[in-house]
Coordinates of C-alpha atoms and ligand atoms in Angstrom, one line a residue:
M192 CA 134.9 163.5 70.9
L193 CA 137.9 165.5 69.9
P194 CA 137.5 168.7 67.9
V195 CA 139.7 169.0 64.9
P196 CA 139.8 172.0 62.5
E197 CA 136.7 173.0 60.5
N198 CA 134.0 171.4 62.7
C199 CA 135.3 167.9 62.2
F200 CA 134.8 165.6 65.2
V201 CA 136.6 162.4 65.7
P202 CA 135.1 159.8 68.0
I203 CA 137.6 158.4 70.6
S204 CA 136.9 155.0 69.0
E205 CA 138.5 156.3 65.8
I206 CA 141.7 157.7 67.3
I207 CA 144.7 155.6 66.3
S208 CA 147.2 156.9 68.9
V209 CA 148.3 159.9 70.9
E210 CA 152.0 160.8 71.1
E211 CA 154.1 163.5 72.6
T212 CA 155.5 165.6 69.7
E213 CA 159.2 166.2 69.4
L214 CA 159.4 169.9 68.9
N215 CA 162.3 170.0 66.4
K216 CA 160.1 168.2 63.9
K217 CA 157.4 170.9 63.8
Q218 CA 159.4 174.0 64.9
R219 CA 159.6 175.6 61.5
N220 CA 155.8 175.9 61.3
I221 CA 155.5 177.8 64.6
G222 CA 158.6 180.0 64.6
K223 CA 156.5 183.0 65.7
W224 CA 155.3 181.3 68.8
Q225 CA 158.6 179.8 69.7
K226 CA 160.2 183.2 70.0
M227 CA 157.8 184.2 72.8
T228 CA 157.9 181.1 74.9
K229 CA 158.9 177.4 75.1
L230 CA 156.1 175.2 73.7
H231 CA 155.0 171.6 74.4
A232 CA 153.0 169.6 72.0
F233 CA 151.2 166.3 71.4
T234 CA 149.9 164.7 68.2
V235 CA 146.7 162.8 67.8
Y236 CA 146.6 160.3 64.9
Y237 CA 143.1 159.6 63.8
V238 CA 141.0 157.9 61.1
K239 CA 140.1 160.3 58.3
K240 CA 137.2 159.0 56.2
A241 CA 137.6 159.8 52.5
R242 CA 135.4 159.0 49.5
N243 CA 134.2 155.5 48.6
H244 CA 134.7 154.0 52.1
R245 CA 138.5 154.7 52.0
W246 CA 140.1 155.4 55.4
R247 CA 143.4 157.2 55.9
C248 CA 145.5 158.0 58.9
S249 CA 145.6 161.7 59.6
D250 CA 147.0 163.7 62.4
V251 CA 146.5 166.9 64.3
T252 CA 149.1 168.5 66.6
F253 CA 148.1 170.5 69.7
W254 CA 150.6 173.1 71.1
C255 CA 150.7 174.3 74.6
V256 CA 152.8 176.5 76.8
D257 CA 152.1 174.6 80.0
E258 CA 154.0 171.3 80.1
H259 CA 151.8 169.9 82.9
L260 CA 148.6 170.6 81.0
C261 CA 150.1 169.0 77.9
N262 CA 151.0 165.9 79.8
Q263 CA 147.6 165.8 81.4
W264 CA 146.0 165.8 77.9
I265 CA 148.3 163.0 76.7
Q266 CA 147.5 161.0 79.9
A267 CA 143.8 161.5 79.6
L268 CA 143.6 160.5 76.0
K269 CA 145.8 157.5 76.5
E270 CA 143.5 156.4 79.3
L271 CA 140.5 156.8 77.0
L272 CA 142.2 154.6 74.4
E273 CA 143.0 152.0 77.0
M274 CA 139.3 151.8 77.7
Q275 CA 138.6 150.7 74.1
K276 CA 138.5 147.0 75.0
S277 CA 137.7 145.7 71.5
R278 CA 141.1 146.8 70.2
P279 CA 143.7 144.1 69.5
K280 CA 147.0 144.2 71.2
Q281 CA 148.6 141.1 69.8
L282 CA 148.1 139.8 66.3
L283 CA 149.2 136.7 64.4
V284 CA 149.9 137.7 60.8
Y285 CA 150.2 135.4 57.7
I286 CA 151.5 136.8 54.5
N287 CA 151.1 135.0 51.2
P288 CA 153.9 136.4 49.1
Y289 CA 152.5 134.9 45.9
G290 CA 148.8 136.1 46.0
G291 CA 147.4 138.6 43.4
K292 CA 150.3 140.7 41.9
R293 CA 152.8 139.2 44.4
Q294 CA 152.8 142.4 46.4
G295 CA 151.7 141.0 49.8
K296 CA 155.0 141.3 51.6
R297 CA 155.7 144.8 50.3
I298 CA 152.1 146.0 51.1
Y299 CA 152.4 144.7 54.6
E300 CA 155.9 146.1 55.3
Q301 CA 155.3 149.5 53.8
K302 CA 151.6 150.2 54.5
V303 CA 150.4 148.1 57.4
A304 CA 153.3 147.4 59.8
P305 CA 154.0 151.1 60.4
L306 CA 150.3 151.7 61.4
F307 CA 150.3 148.6 63.7
S308 CA 153.4 149.9 65.3
L309 CA 151.9 153.4 65.7
A310 CA 148.9 151.8 67.4
S311 CA 151.3 149.8 69.7
I312 CA 150.0 146.5 68.4
S313 CA 152.6 143.7 68.6
T314 CA 152.7 141.1 65.9
D315 CA 154.1 137.6 65.1
V316 CA 154.5 137.5 61.3
V317 CA 154.7 134.3 59.3
I318 CA 155.5 134.5 55.6
T319 CA 153.9 131.4 54.1
E320 CA 156.2 129.0 52.2
H321 CA 153.6 126.8 50.6
A322 CA 149.8 126.4 50.2
N323 CA 148.1 125.3 53.5
H324 CA 151.1 126.6 55.6
A325 CA 148.9 129.1 57.4
K326 CA 146.1 126.5 57.9
D327 CA 148.4 123.8 59.3
N328 CA 150.2 126.4 61.5
L329 CA 146.9 127.4 63.1
F330 CA 146.5 123.8 64.5
E331 CA 149.9 124.0 66.1
V332 CA 150.3 127.5 67.7
N333 CA 148.7 128.8 70.9
I334 CA 145.9 130.8 69.1
Y335 CA 144.3 131.8 72.4
K336 CA 147.1 134.3 73.2
Y337 CA 146.2 136.4 70.1
D338 CA 143.4 139.0 69.8
G339 CA 143.1 138.2 66.1
V340 CA 144.7 136.7 63.1
V341 CA 145.5 138.8 60.0
C342 CA 145.9 137.4 56.5
V343 CA 147.7 139.3 53.8
G344 CA 146.5 137.9 50.5
G345 CA 143.3 137.2 48.6
D346 CA 140.1 135.2 49.2
G347 CA 142.1 131.9 49.0
M348 CA 144.4 133.0 51.7
F349 CA 141.5 134.2 53.8
S350 CA 139.9 130.8 53.3
E351 CA 143.0 129.0 54.5
V352 CA 143.1 131.1 57.7
M353 CA 139.4 130.6 58.3
H354 CA 139.7 126.8 57.8
G355 CA 142.6 126.8 60.3
L356 CA 140.7 128.8 62.9
I357 CA 137.3 127.2 62.6
G358 CA 138.8 123.7 62.4
R359 CA 141.0 124.3 65.4
I360 CA 138.1 125.6 67.5
Q361 CA 136.0 122.5 66.6
K362 CA 138.9 120.2 67.4
D363 CA 139.5 121.9 70.8
S364 CA 135.7 121.6 71.5
G365 CA 135.4 118.0 70.5
I366 CA 133.1 118.7 67.5
D367 CA 133.3 116.4 64.5
Q368 CA 133.4 118.5 61.3
N369 CA 132.4 115.5 59.3
N370 CA 128.9 115.5 60.8
P371 CA 126.8 117.7 58.6
K372 CA 124.3 118.2 61.4
A373 CA 126.8 119.2 64.1
S374 CA 126.2 122.5 65.9
L375 CA 129.6 124.2 65.2
V376 CA 131.2 126.3 67.9
Q377 CA 131.5 130.0 67.1
C378 CA 135.0 131.3 66.5
N379 CA 135.5 134.5 68.5
I380 CA 139.1 135.2 67.4
R381 CA 138.6 137.8 64.7
I382 CA 140.2 137.7 61.3
G383 CA 141.6 140.8 59.6
I384 CA 142.0 140.8 55.8
I385 CA 144.7 142.9 54.2
P386 CA 143.7 142.7 50.6
A387 CA 146.6 141.6 48.3
G388 CA 144.8 139.0 46.1
S389 CA 143.2 138.8 42.7
T390 CA 139.5 139.3 43.6
D391 CA 139.5 140.3 47.2
C392 CA 135.7 139.9 47.3
I393 CA 135.4 139.2 51.0
C394 CA 137.3 142.3 51.9
Y395 CA 135.4 144.5 49.4
S396 CA 132.0 143.1 50.5
T397 CA 132.7 143.7 54.2
V398 CA 134.5 147.0 54.1
G399 CA 133.3 148.6 50.8
I400 CA 136.7 148.9 49.3
S401 CA 139.7 146.8 48.7
D402 CA 142.5 148.9 50.2
P403 CA 145.2 147.7 52.6
V404 CA 145.4 150.9 54.7
T405 CA 141.6 151.1 55.2
S406 CA 141.6 147.4 56.3
A407 CA 144.6 148.0 58.7
L408 CA 142.7 150.9 60.3
H409 CA 139.6 148.7 60.8
I410 CA 141.8 146.2 62.6
I411 CA 143.4 148.9 64.8
V412 CA 140.1 150.4 65.9
G413 CA 138.9 146.9 66.8
D414 CA 135.9 146.6 64.5
C415 CA 133.8 143.4 64.7
Q416 CA 131.6 142.1 61.9
P417 CA 130.1 138.6 62.3
L418 CA 129.9 136.5 59.2
D419 CA 127.8 133.5 58.0
V420 CA 129.8 130.4 57.0
S421 CA 128.5 127.5 54.9
S422 CA 129.7 124.0 55.5
V423 CA 130.0 121.8 52.5
H424 CA 129.8 118.0 52.8
H425 CA 129.7 115.0 50.5
N426 CA 128.3 111.7 51.9
N427 CA 128.9 112.7 55.5
M428 CA 132.4 113.8 54.7
F429 CA 133.5 117.4 55.4
L430 CA 134.8 119.1 52.2
K431 CA 135.2 122.9 52.9
Y432 CA 133.7 126.0 54.4
S433 CA 132.5 128.9 52.2
V434 CA 131.8 132.5 53.0
S435 CA 131.6 134.1 49.6
L436 CA 130.8 132.2 46.4
L437 CA 130.0 128.5 46.0
G438 CA 129.6 128.4 42.2
Y439 CA 129.0 125.5 39.8
G440 CA 129.0 125.8 36.0
F441 CA 130.2 129.2 34.9
Y442 CA 132.3 130.2 37.9
G443 CA 133.5 126.7 38.6
D444 CA 134.7 126.4 35.0
I445 CA 136.4 129.8 35.1
L446 CA 138.3 128.8 38.2
K447 CA 139.3 125.4 36.9
D448 CA 140.7 126.9 33.7
S449 CA 142.3 129.9 35.5
E450 CA 144.3 127.7 37.9
K451 CA 146.5 126.7 35.0
K452 CA 147.1 130.3 34.2
R453 CA 148.2 131.5 37.7
W454 CA 151.3 133.1 36.1
M455 CA 149.0 135.7 34.5
G456 CA 148.0 137.1 37.9
P457 CA 144.6 138.7 38.3
M458 CA 144.2 138.8 34.5
R459 CA 143.7 135.1 34.5
Y460 CA 140.1 135.4 35.5
D461 CA 139.3 137.7 32.5
Y462 CA 141.0 135.4 30.1
S463 CA 139.3 132.3 31.5
G464 CA 136.1 134.2 31.9
F465 CA 136.0 135.1 28.2
K466 CA 136.9 131.5 27.2
T467 CA 134.2 130.0 29.5
F468 CA 131.7 132.5 28.2
L469 CA 132.4 131.4 24.7
S470 CA 132.2 127.7 25.6
H471 CA 128.7 128.3 27.0
H472 CA 128.4 124.9 28.7
Y473 CA 125.3 124.0 30.7
Y474 CA 124.9 121.2 33.2
E475 CA 122.0 119.1 34.2
G476 CA 121.2 118.4 37.8
T477 CA 118.8 118.5 40.8
I478 CA 118.8 121.1 43.6
A479 CA 116.9 120.6 46.8
Y480 CA 116.8 123.6 49.2
Q481 CA 115.3 124.7 52.5
P482 CA 114.0 128.3 52.3
A483 CA 115.3 130.6 55.0
K484 CA 112.1 131.4 56.8
H485 CA 113.7 132.9 59.9
T486 CA 115.2 135.9 58.1
L487 CA 113.3 139.1 57.4
G488 CA 114.8 140.0 54.0
S489 CA 114.5 138.8 50.5
P490 CA 117.1 138.6 47.7
R491 CA 115.0 141.1 45.6
D492 CA 115.1 143.8 48.3
K493 CA 116.1 147.2 47.2
D494 CA 118.1 147.9 50.5
S495 CA 121.5 146.3 51.0
C496 CA 123.2 145.0 54.2
R497 CA 124.9 148.0 55.8
T498 CA 126.8 148.7 59.1
G499 CA 124.5 147.9 62.0
C500 CA 122.1 146.1 59.7
Y501 CA 118.8 145.3 61.6
I502 CA 118.1 142.1 59.6
C503 CA 121.5 140.7 60.7
K504 CA 120.9 142.0 64.3
K505 CA 117.5 140.1 64.4
S506 CA 119.3 136.9 63.3
E507 CA 121.8 137.4 66.1
Q508 CA 119.0 137.6 68.6
Q509 CA 117.4 134.5 67.2
L510 CA 120.8 132.7 67.5
A511 CA 121.2 133.8 71.1
E512 CA 117.8 132.5 71.9
Q513 CA 118.5 129.2 70.1
H514 CA 121.7 128.8 72.2
K515 CA 119.7 129.4 75.4
D516 CA 117.2 126.7 74.8
C517 CA 119.2 124.4 72.5
G518 CA 117.4 121.4 73.9
L519 CA 114.1 122.7 72.4
K520 CA 115.7 123.6 69.0
H521 CA 113.6 122.9 66.1
E522 CA 115.0 120.0 64.0
E523 CA 116.1 121.4 60.6
G524 CA 115.7 118.1 58.9
E525 CA 111.9 118.3 59.5
E526 CA 111.4 121.5 57.6
E527 CA 110.2 121.5 54.0
W528 CA 112.5 120.9 51.1
K529 CA 111.8 122.2 47.6
V530 CA 113.2 120.4 44.6
I531 CA 114.2 121.9 41.2
K532 CA 115.5 119.9 38.3
G533 CA 117.0 121.6 35.2
K534 CA 119.7 122.6 32.9
F535 CA 121.9 125.3 34.3
L536 CA 124.6 127.6 33.0
A537 CA 125.4 128.6 36.6
I538 CA 124.4 127.7 40.1
N539 CA 125.7 130.3 42.5
A540 CA 125.2 130.2 46.3
V541 CA 126.4 133.4 48.0
N542 CA 126.6 134.1 51.7
M543 CA 127.3 137.8 51.1
S544 CA 126.8 140.1 48.1
C545 CA 130.2 139.1 46.6
A546 CA 130.8 142.7 45.6
C547 CA 134.3 143.2 44.2
P548 CA 136.0 145.7 42.0
R549 CA 134.8 143.7 38.9
S550 CA 131.2 143.9 40.1
P551 CA 130.7 146.7 42.7
K552 CA 127.2 145.5 43.7
G553 CA 128.0 141.8 43.5
L554 CA 126.3 138.6 42.5
S555 CA 123.4 139.2 44.9
P556 CA 123.3 142.9 46.0
A557 CA 120.8 142.4 48.8
A558 CA 122.5 139.4 50.4
H559 CA 123.3 139.8 54.1
L560 CA 126.7 139.2 55.8
A561 CA 125.3 137.7 59.0
D562 CA 121.6 136.7 58.7
G563 CA 122.1 133.0 58.6
S564 CA 121.1 132.6 55.0
A565 CA 122.6 132.3 51.5
D566 CA 121.2 133.5 48.2
L567 CA 120.9 130.6 45.8
I568 CA 121.0 131.9 42.2
L569 CA 120.0 129.6 39.4
V570 CA 120.8 130.6 35.8
R571 CA 119.1 128.3 33.5
K572 CA 120.1 127.4 30.0
C573 CA 119.7 130.4 27.7
S574 CA 121.3 131.9 24.6
R575 CA 124.8 133.4 24.8
F576 CA 123.3 136.8 24.1
D577 CA 121.0 136.5 27.1
F578 CA 123.7 135.2 29.3
L579 CA 125.9 138.2 28.3
R580 CA 123.0 140.6 29.2
Y581 CA 122.8 138.8 32.6
L582 CA 126.6 139.3 33.2
V583 CA 126.6 142.9 32.1
R584 CA 123.9 143.7 34.7
H585 CA 126.5 142.8 37.4
T586 CA 128.4 145.9 36.3
N587 CA 125.5 148.4 36.1
Q588 CA 122.4 149.4 38.2
D589 CA 120.0 147.1 36.3
D590 CA 118.4 144.2 38.2
Q591 CA 120.3 141.0 37.3
F592 CA 117.5 138.8 38.6
D593 CA 114.9 140.3 36.3
F594 CA 115.2 137.7 33.6
P595 CA 112.9 134.7 32.9
F596 CA 115.9 132.3 33.0
V597 CA 117.2 133.5 36.4
D598 CA 115.7 132.5 39.8
V599 CA 116.9 133.5 43.2
Y600 CA 116.0 132.0 46.6
R601 CA 117.1 132.8 50.1
V602 CA 118.0 129.5 51.7
K603 CA 119.5 128.0 54.9
S604 CA 120.6 124.8 53.3
F605 CA 120.7 123.1 49.9
Q606 CA 121.9 119.9 48.2
F607 CA 123.0 119.4 44.6
T608 CA 123.4 116.3 42.5
S609 CA 124.4 116.4 38.9
K610 CA 122.5 114.3 36.4
L611 CA 125.7 112.4 35.7
S612 CA 126.2 111.3 39.3
E613 CA 122.4 110.5 39.6
D614 CA 122.8 108.3 36.5
N615 CA 126.0 106.8 37.9
E616 CA 124.4 106.0 41.1
S617 CA 121.4 104.3 39.5
N618 CA 123.8 102.4 37.2
V619 CA 122.2 103.6 34.0
M620 CA 125.4 105.2 32.8
D621 CA 126.0 104.4 29.2
I622 CA 129.6 103.1 28.9
G623 CA 129.8 104.5 25.3
K624 CA 129.2 108.0 26.7
K625 CA 132.1 107.7 29.1
R626 CA 134.4 106.7 26.2
F627 CA 133.4 109.5 23.9
G628 CA 134.5 112.1 26.3
Q629 CA 133.3 115.6 26.9
F630 CA 130.5 116.5 24.6
C631 CA 127.1 115.1 24.1
R632 CA 127.3 112.5 21.3
D633 CA 123.8 113.0 20.1
H634 CA 124.0 116.7 19.7
P635 CA 127.6 117.9 19.2
A636 CA 126.7 121.5 18.8
C637 CA 124.3 121.8 21.6
C638 CA 126.8 122.8 24.3
C639 CA 125.4 120.3 26.7
N640 CA 128.2 118.8 28.7
I641 CA 128.1 115.2 29.9
V642 CA 131.1 115.7 32.2
N643 CA 130.5 117.5 35.5
S644 CA 131.5 121.0 36.2
T645 CA 133.5 121.8 39.3
W646 CA 132.4 123.7 42.4
N647 CA 134.2 127.0 43.0
C648 CA 134.3 127.3 46.8
D649 CA 135.6 130.8 47.6
G650 CA 138.2 130.4 44.8
E651 CA 139.2 126.8 45.6
T652 CA 137.9 123.8 43.6
L653 CA 136.0 121.0 45.2
D654 CA 136.6 117.4 44.3
S655 CA 133.0 116.3 44.4
S656 CA 130.0 117.6 42.4
A657 CA 127.3 116.2 44.7
I658 CA 127.3 118.4 47.8
E659 CA 125.2 119.2 50.9
V660 CA 125.5 122.8 52.1
R661 CA 124.3 124.3 55.4
V662 CA 124.6 127.9 56.5
H663 CA 125.9 128.5 60.0
C664 CA 124.7 131.9 61.2
Q665 CA 127.6 134.2 62.4
L666 CA 130.1 131.3 62.8
M667 CA 133.0 133.7 62.7
K668 CA 134.0 137.4 63.0
L669 CA 136.0 139.8 61.0
F670 CA 137.8 143.1 61.9
A671 CA 135.3 145.1 59.8
R672 CA 132.0 146.9 60.4
G673 CA 130.1 146.1 57.1
I674 CA 129.7 148.8 54.5
E675 CA 128.9 152.2 55.9
E676 CA 126.1 154.3 54.5
N677 CA 127.7 157.0 52.3
C678 CA 128.5 160.0 54.3
K679 CA 126.6 163.0 52.9
D680 CA 129.0 165.6 54.2
E681 CA 132.1 164.2 52.6
A682 CA 133.6 167.7 52.3
A683 CA 133.9 167.7 56.1
Y684 CA 136.3 164.8 55.8
S685 CA 138.6 166.4 53.2
Q686 CA 140.6 168.3 55.8
N687 CA 144.3 167.5 55.6
S688 CA 146.5 167.0 58.6
A689 CA 146.3 170.1 60.7
E690 CA 147.7 171.9 63.7
Q691 CA 145.8 173.4 66.5
L692 CA 146.6 175.6 69.5
L693 CA 145.0 174.6 72.8
Ligands
16C14 C1 130.9 141.8 30.0 C2 131.5 141.9 31.3 C3 130.8 141.1 32.3 C4 131.5 141.1 33.6 C5 130.8 140.3 34.7 C6 131.6 140.3 35.9 C7 130.9 139.6 37.0 C8 131.9 139.4 38.0 C9 131.4 138.8 39.3 C10 132.5 138.4 40.2 C11 132.0 137.7 41.3 C12 133.2 137.2 42.1 C13 132.7 136.3 43.2 C14 133.9 136.0 44.1 C15 134.5 134.9 44.0 C16 135.7 134.6 44.9 O1 135.3 133.8 45.9 C17 136.7 133.8 44.1 C18 138.0 133.8 44.9 O2 138.6 135.0 44.9 N1 137.0 134.5 42.8 C19 136.7 133.9 41.7 O3 136.2 132.8 41.6 C20 137.0 134.7 40.5 C21 135.8 134.9 39.6 C22 136.2 135.9 38.5 C23 135.0 136.1 37.6 C24 135.5 136.9 36.5 C25 134.4 136.9 35.5 C26 134.8 137.6 34.2 C27 133.7 137.3 33.2 C28 134.1 137.8 31.9 C29 133.0 137.5 30.9 C30 133.4 138.0 29.6 C31 132.3 138.0 28.5 C32 132.7 138.9 27.4 C33 131.9 138.6 26.2 C34 132.2 139.5 25.1
ATP15 N1 153.8 130.5 49.9 C1 152.8 130.1 49.1 N2 153.1 129.4 48.0 C2 152.1 129.0 47.1 N3 150.8 129.1 47.4 C3 150.5 129.7 48.6 C4 151.4 130.2 49.5 N4 150.8 130.8 50.5 C5 149.5 130.6 50.3 N5 149.3 130.0 49.1 C6 148.0 129.6 48.5 O1 147.7 130.5 47.4 C7 146.4 130.5 47.1 C8 145.9 131.8 46.5 O2 146.3 132.9 47.3 P1 145.5 134.2 47.4 O3 144.1 134.0 47.7 O4 146.2 135.0 48.4 O5 145.6 135.0 46.0 P2 144.7 135.0 44.7 O6 144.3 133.6 44.4 O7 145.6 135.7 43.7 O8 143.5 135.9 45.1 P3 141.9 135.7 45.2 O9 141.8 134.5 46.1 O10 141.4 136.9 45.8 O11 141.4 135.4 43.8 C9 145.7 130.3 48.5 O12 144.7 129.3 48.3 C10 146.8 129.8 49.4 O13 146.5 128.5 49.9
CA16 CA1 124.1 135.7 54.7

């Protein structure tokens, strides 16, 4: 630990870099000392923790009359930093110049690149030219020479990079992603997210804030946060992976409408959200799910997943044991399935809380980042007013699951079939219904929708409404540490950059 002014201690793991200080830069501040003798100095750049999980780079300069002693300090601190083996040295960076408010390139160049250079991290930077550029590129480059991949953009950009990395690892390991029962190979190359998107839910839910400098610092110090990933299949065909929201009904309809309004930037979600709220469509279907019995928590818990979460640790241990005796692994297919039929305004499956600036506690506040389960939230048909009450509770402290029309289950896998595709499959589809388009012919004002909704998979639409979903515990890792418990003594962190005499 290194003492900095006013009883503030910085763990070595949170030092960014140590550099010899050029005297002419700081001379003015120490004129008095300089008259007496020639001084030597070094500067320690470190993580300063501010309010609301925000991190900043701060520095403290140590002055010394003895050049040898000064060099010894620099050497010793550099050696300690060298010993931090989890820190990345070489990163592959993808920037989406069109995500969010189209600020990705500027954010990276002005806020992130200077910090990477300060921390002696070398980078290969790719500015994407089209959708799927990053994903395709990850199948071509030598990913194994990098300590991590950074994406500058939103949840969609993260999803691309994740698909590229997970897909590449499965390909290199001879695993067929189309097999819904395949044991996928864990991806140990960490992904860093520099938020520059419209929702930035994955960044917010894993760091506690959507802030490019904070995320860059988590990458520099080499944080590691495992993450559950759901695989989504349709008829033995791989569709997509999901880490945040898989939403049918409300969030699917918002996404579908908002894609046409990309030019509006992040505002498109509010516009389409309002429109979708007014349309108040519900969808009929059947959900079958397997409860997650292995995990200790429940979606109604008061405590949330935080840094070093013991529930996620327990799942990690179980996973390690499973890998040890994989021959004896219990067959998932044999475990019980529960079936629910109904009319739903929204079906949301979340692998994490899905906290974001719009909803700081998220869609499921007690969901865990790495426990091998997802929270399945079913919002049944209800009045517009009740649905609004439900939505408003995402923005305040009230319990959004405390409604008779909302159910929530912790699951390890689930399947969904819409009534429409069930009818189609059993060939009882009325041709007349097809012709008369979108609304129920019998009850034009009832809001029941005879077309399917769309699945919103981490901000991307899926082509199929019938899906099979399975949660893969800790399939990948992020440069993050989960959300830290609020520091009580925040005043101790409010010290500005300082200077210190040895
Ligand atoms: C009255 C205010 C209620 C506000 C309720 C806010 C709840 C917001 C919950 C957000 C959950 C985001 C989950 C993350 C999803 C990401 O993988 C994905 C990709 O980035 N983003 C979206 O799909 C983008 C989803 C964007 C959702 C925006 C929802 C806006 C709803 C507005 C409803 C207005 C009703 C007003 C009635 C007077
Ligand atoms: N150069 C590019 N041109 C067009 N589309 C791109 C380009 N690079 C990436 N994309 C695509 O843009 C989509 C959206 O990007 P991104 O997630 O960064 O921003 P967003 O949609 O505004 O934010 P969020 O996903 O957080 O809501 C991604 O799915 C990605 O595939
Ligand atoms: Ca989870």
